[in-house]
Tab-separated table of C-alpha atoms in Angstrom:
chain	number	residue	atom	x	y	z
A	1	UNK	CA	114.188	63.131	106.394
A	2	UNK	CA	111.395	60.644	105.452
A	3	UNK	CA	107.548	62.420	104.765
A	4	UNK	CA	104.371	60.316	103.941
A	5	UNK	CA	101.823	61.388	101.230
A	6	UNK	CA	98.677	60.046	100.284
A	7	UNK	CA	97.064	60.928	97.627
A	8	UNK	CA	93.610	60.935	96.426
A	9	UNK	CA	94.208	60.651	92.531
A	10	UNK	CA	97.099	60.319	89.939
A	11	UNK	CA	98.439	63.562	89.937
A	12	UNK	CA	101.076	65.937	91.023
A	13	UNK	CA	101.389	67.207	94.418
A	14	UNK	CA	102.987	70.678	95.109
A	15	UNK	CA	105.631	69.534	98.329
A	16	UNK	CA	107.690	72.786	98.186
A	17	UNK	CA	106.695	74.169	101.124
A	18	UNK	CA	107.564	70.945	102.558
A	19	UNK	CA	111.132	71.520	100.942
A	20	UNK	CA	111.583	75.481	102.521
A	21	UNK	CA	110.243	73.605	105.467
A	22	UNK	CA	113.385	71.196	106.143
A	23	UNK	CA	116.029	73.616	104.008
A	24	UNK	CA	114.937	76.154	106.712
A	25	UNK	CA	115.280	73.837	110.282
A	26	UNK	CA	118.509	72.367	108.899
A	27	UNK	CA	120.248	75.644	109.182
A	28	UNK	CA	122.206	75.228	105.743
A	29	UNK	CA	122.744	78.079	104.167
A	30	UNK	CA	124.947	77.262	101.102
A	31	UNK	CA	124.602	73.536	99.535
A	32	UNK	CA	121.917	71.241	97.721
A	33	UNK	CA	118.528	69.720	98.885
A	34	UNK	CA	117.943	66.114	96.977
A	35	UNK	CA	114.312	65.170	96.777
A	36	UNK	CA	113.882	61.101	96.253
A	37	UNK	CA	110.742	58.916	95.596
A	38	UNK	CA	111.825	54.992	96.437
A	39	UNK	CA	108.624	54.429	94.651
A	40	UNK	CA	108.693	52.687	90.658
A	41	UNK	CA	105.175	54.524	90.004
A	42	UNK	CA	105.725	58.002	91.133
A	43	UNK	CA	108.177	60.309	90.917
A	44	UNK	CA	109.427	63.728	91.217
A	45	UNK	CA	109.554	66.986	89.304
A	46	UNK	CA	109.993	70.489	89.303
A	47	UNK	CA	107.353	72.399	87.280
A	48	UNK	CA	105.635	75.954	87.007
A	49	UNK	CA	103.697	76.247	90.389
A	50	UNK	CA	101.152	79.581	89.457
A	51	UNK	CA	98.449	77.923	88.600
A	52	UNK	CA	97.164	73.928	88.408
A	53	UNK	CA	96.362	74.329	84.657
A	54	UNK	CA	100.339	73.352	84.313
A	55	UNK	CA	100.151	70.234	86.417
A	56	UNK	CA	96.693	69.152	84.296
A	57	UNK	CA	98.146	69.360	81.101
A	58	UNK	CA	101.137	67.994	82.243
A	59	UNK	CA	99.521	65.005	83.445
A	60	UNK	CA	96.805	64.949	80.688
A	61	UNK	CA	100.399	64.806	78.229
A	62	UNK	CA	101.528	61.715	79.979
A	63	UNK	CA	98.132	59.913	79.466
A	64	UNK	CA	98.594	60.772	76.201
A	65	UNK	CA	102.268	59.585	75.817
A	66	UNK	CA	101.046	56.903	78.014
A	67	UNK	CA	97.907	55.165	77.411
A	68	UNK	CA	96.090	53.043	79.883
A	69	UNK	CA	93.559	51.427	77.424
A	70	UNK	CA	93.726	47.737	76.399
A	71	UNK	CA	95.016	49.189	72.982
A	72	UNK	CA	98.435	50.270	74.610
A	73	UNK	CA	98.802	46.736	75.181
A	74	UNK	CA	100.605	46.771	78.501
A	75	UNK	CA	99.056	45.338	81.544
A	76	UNK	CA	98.194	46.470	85.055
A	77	UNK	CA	100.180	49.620	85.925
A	78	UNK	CA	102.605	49.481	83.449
A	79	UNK	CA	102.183	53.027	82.448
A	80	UNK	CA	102.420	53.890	85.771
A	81	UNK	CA	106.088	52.585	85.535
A	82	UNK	CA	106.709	53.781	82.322
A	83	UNK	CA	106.046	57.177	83.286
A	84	UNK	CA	107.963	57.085	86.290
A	85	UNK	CA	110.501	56.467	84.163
A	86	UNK	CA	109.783	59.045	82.256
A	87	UNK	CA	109.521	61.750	84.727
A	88	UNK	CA	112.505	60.556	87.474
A	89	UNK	CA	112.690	60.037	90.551
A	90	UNK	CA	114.366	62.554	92.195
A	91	UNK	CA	115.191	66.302	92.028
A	92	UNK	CA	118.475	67.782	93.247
A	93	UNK	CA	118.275	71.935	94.100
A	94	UNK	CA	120.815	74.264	95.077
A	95	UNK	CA	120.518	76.126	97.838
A	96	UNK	CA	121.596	79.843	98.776
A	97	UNK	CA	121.110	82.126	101.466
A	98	UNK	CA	119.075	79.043	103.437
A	99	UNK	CA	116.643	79.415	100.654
A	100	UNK	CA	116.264	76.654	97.498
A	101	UNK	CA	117.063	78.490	94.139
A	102	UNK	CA	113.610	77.862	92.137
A	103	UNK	CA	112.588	80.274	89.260
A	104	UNK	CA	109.529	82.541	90.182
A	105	UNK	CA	107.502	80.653	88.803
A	106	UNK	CA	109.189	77.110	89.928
A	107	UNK	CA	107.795	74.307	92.192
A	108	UNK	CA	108.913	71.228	93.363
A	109	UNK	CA	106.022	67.922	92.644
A	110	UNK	CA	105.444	64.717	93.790
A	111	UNK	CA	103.803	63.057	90.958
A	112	UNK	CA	101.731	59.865	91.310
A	113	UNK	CA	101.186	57.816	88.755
A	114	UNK	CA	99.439	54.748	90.406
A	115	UNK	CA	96.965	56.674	92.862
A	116	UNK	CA	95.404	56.311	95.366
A	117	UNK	CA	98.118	55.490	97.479
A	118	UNK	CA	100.020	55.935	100.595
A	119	UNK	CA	103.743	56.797	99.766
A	120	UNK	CA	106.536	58.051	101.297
A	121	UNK	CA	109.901	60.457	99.735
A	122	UNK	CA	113.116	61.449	101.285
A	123	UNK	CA	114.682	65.041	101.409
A	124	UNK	CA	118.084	65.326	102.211
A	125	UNK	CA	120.128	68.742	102.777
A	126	UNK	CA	123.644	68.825	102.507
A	127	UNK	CA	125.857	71.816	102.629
A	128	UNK	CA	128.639	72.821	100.821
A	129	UNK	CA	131.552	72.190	103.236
């Protein structure tokens, strides 16, 4: 199934209610749930989901690894790319008892990197048989 996003900032987005959401209509109870971004400056990740302080560092890390200053010598967004690259773009979870197996503590992210933007990302449920 195809979902739109927009988002307000470079950032990461928590979409795993979203996830539940299709894992739960689609009836599967035993298989794997891929999450895809067809997007080259945003991606996907799974990441500690208790409190936003994760997602901030993470993202303050990547500006780090990544600057965006006219030192870093790259032009227009190619950060953005590099830390698509960086991060993927996709997640693949296993699902059991119509549930997706994440830690406690687990989440599933989109992550922009180029923001604001309208995007778009793709779940797909499969089951085992």
């Amino acid at each position: 199934r195809e979902f739109s996003i927009s988002t307000d900032h470079e950032g990461m987005y928590n979409i795993t209610a979203r996830l539940r959401e299709v894992i739960r209509e689609s009836g599967v109870q035993s298989g794997l749930a891929v999450v895809y971004c067809p997007h080259t400056t945003a991606g996907i990740t799974i990441n500690e989901n208790a409190t936003r302080m994760c997602s901030t560092i993470c993202c303050s890390v990547c500006a780090r690894r990544f600057p965006t200053d006219a030192s870093s010598g790259m032009p227009g967004n190619s950060t953005a790319h590099l830390k698509c690259s960086y991060v993927g773009p996709s997640q693949t979870v296993l699902i059991e008892d119509g549930k997706p197996i994440l830690g406690i503590w687990q989440g599933v992210y989109f992550c922009e990197f180029d923001g604001p933007r309208h995007r778009r990302y793709y779940i797909k449920v499969m089951a085992d048989d």
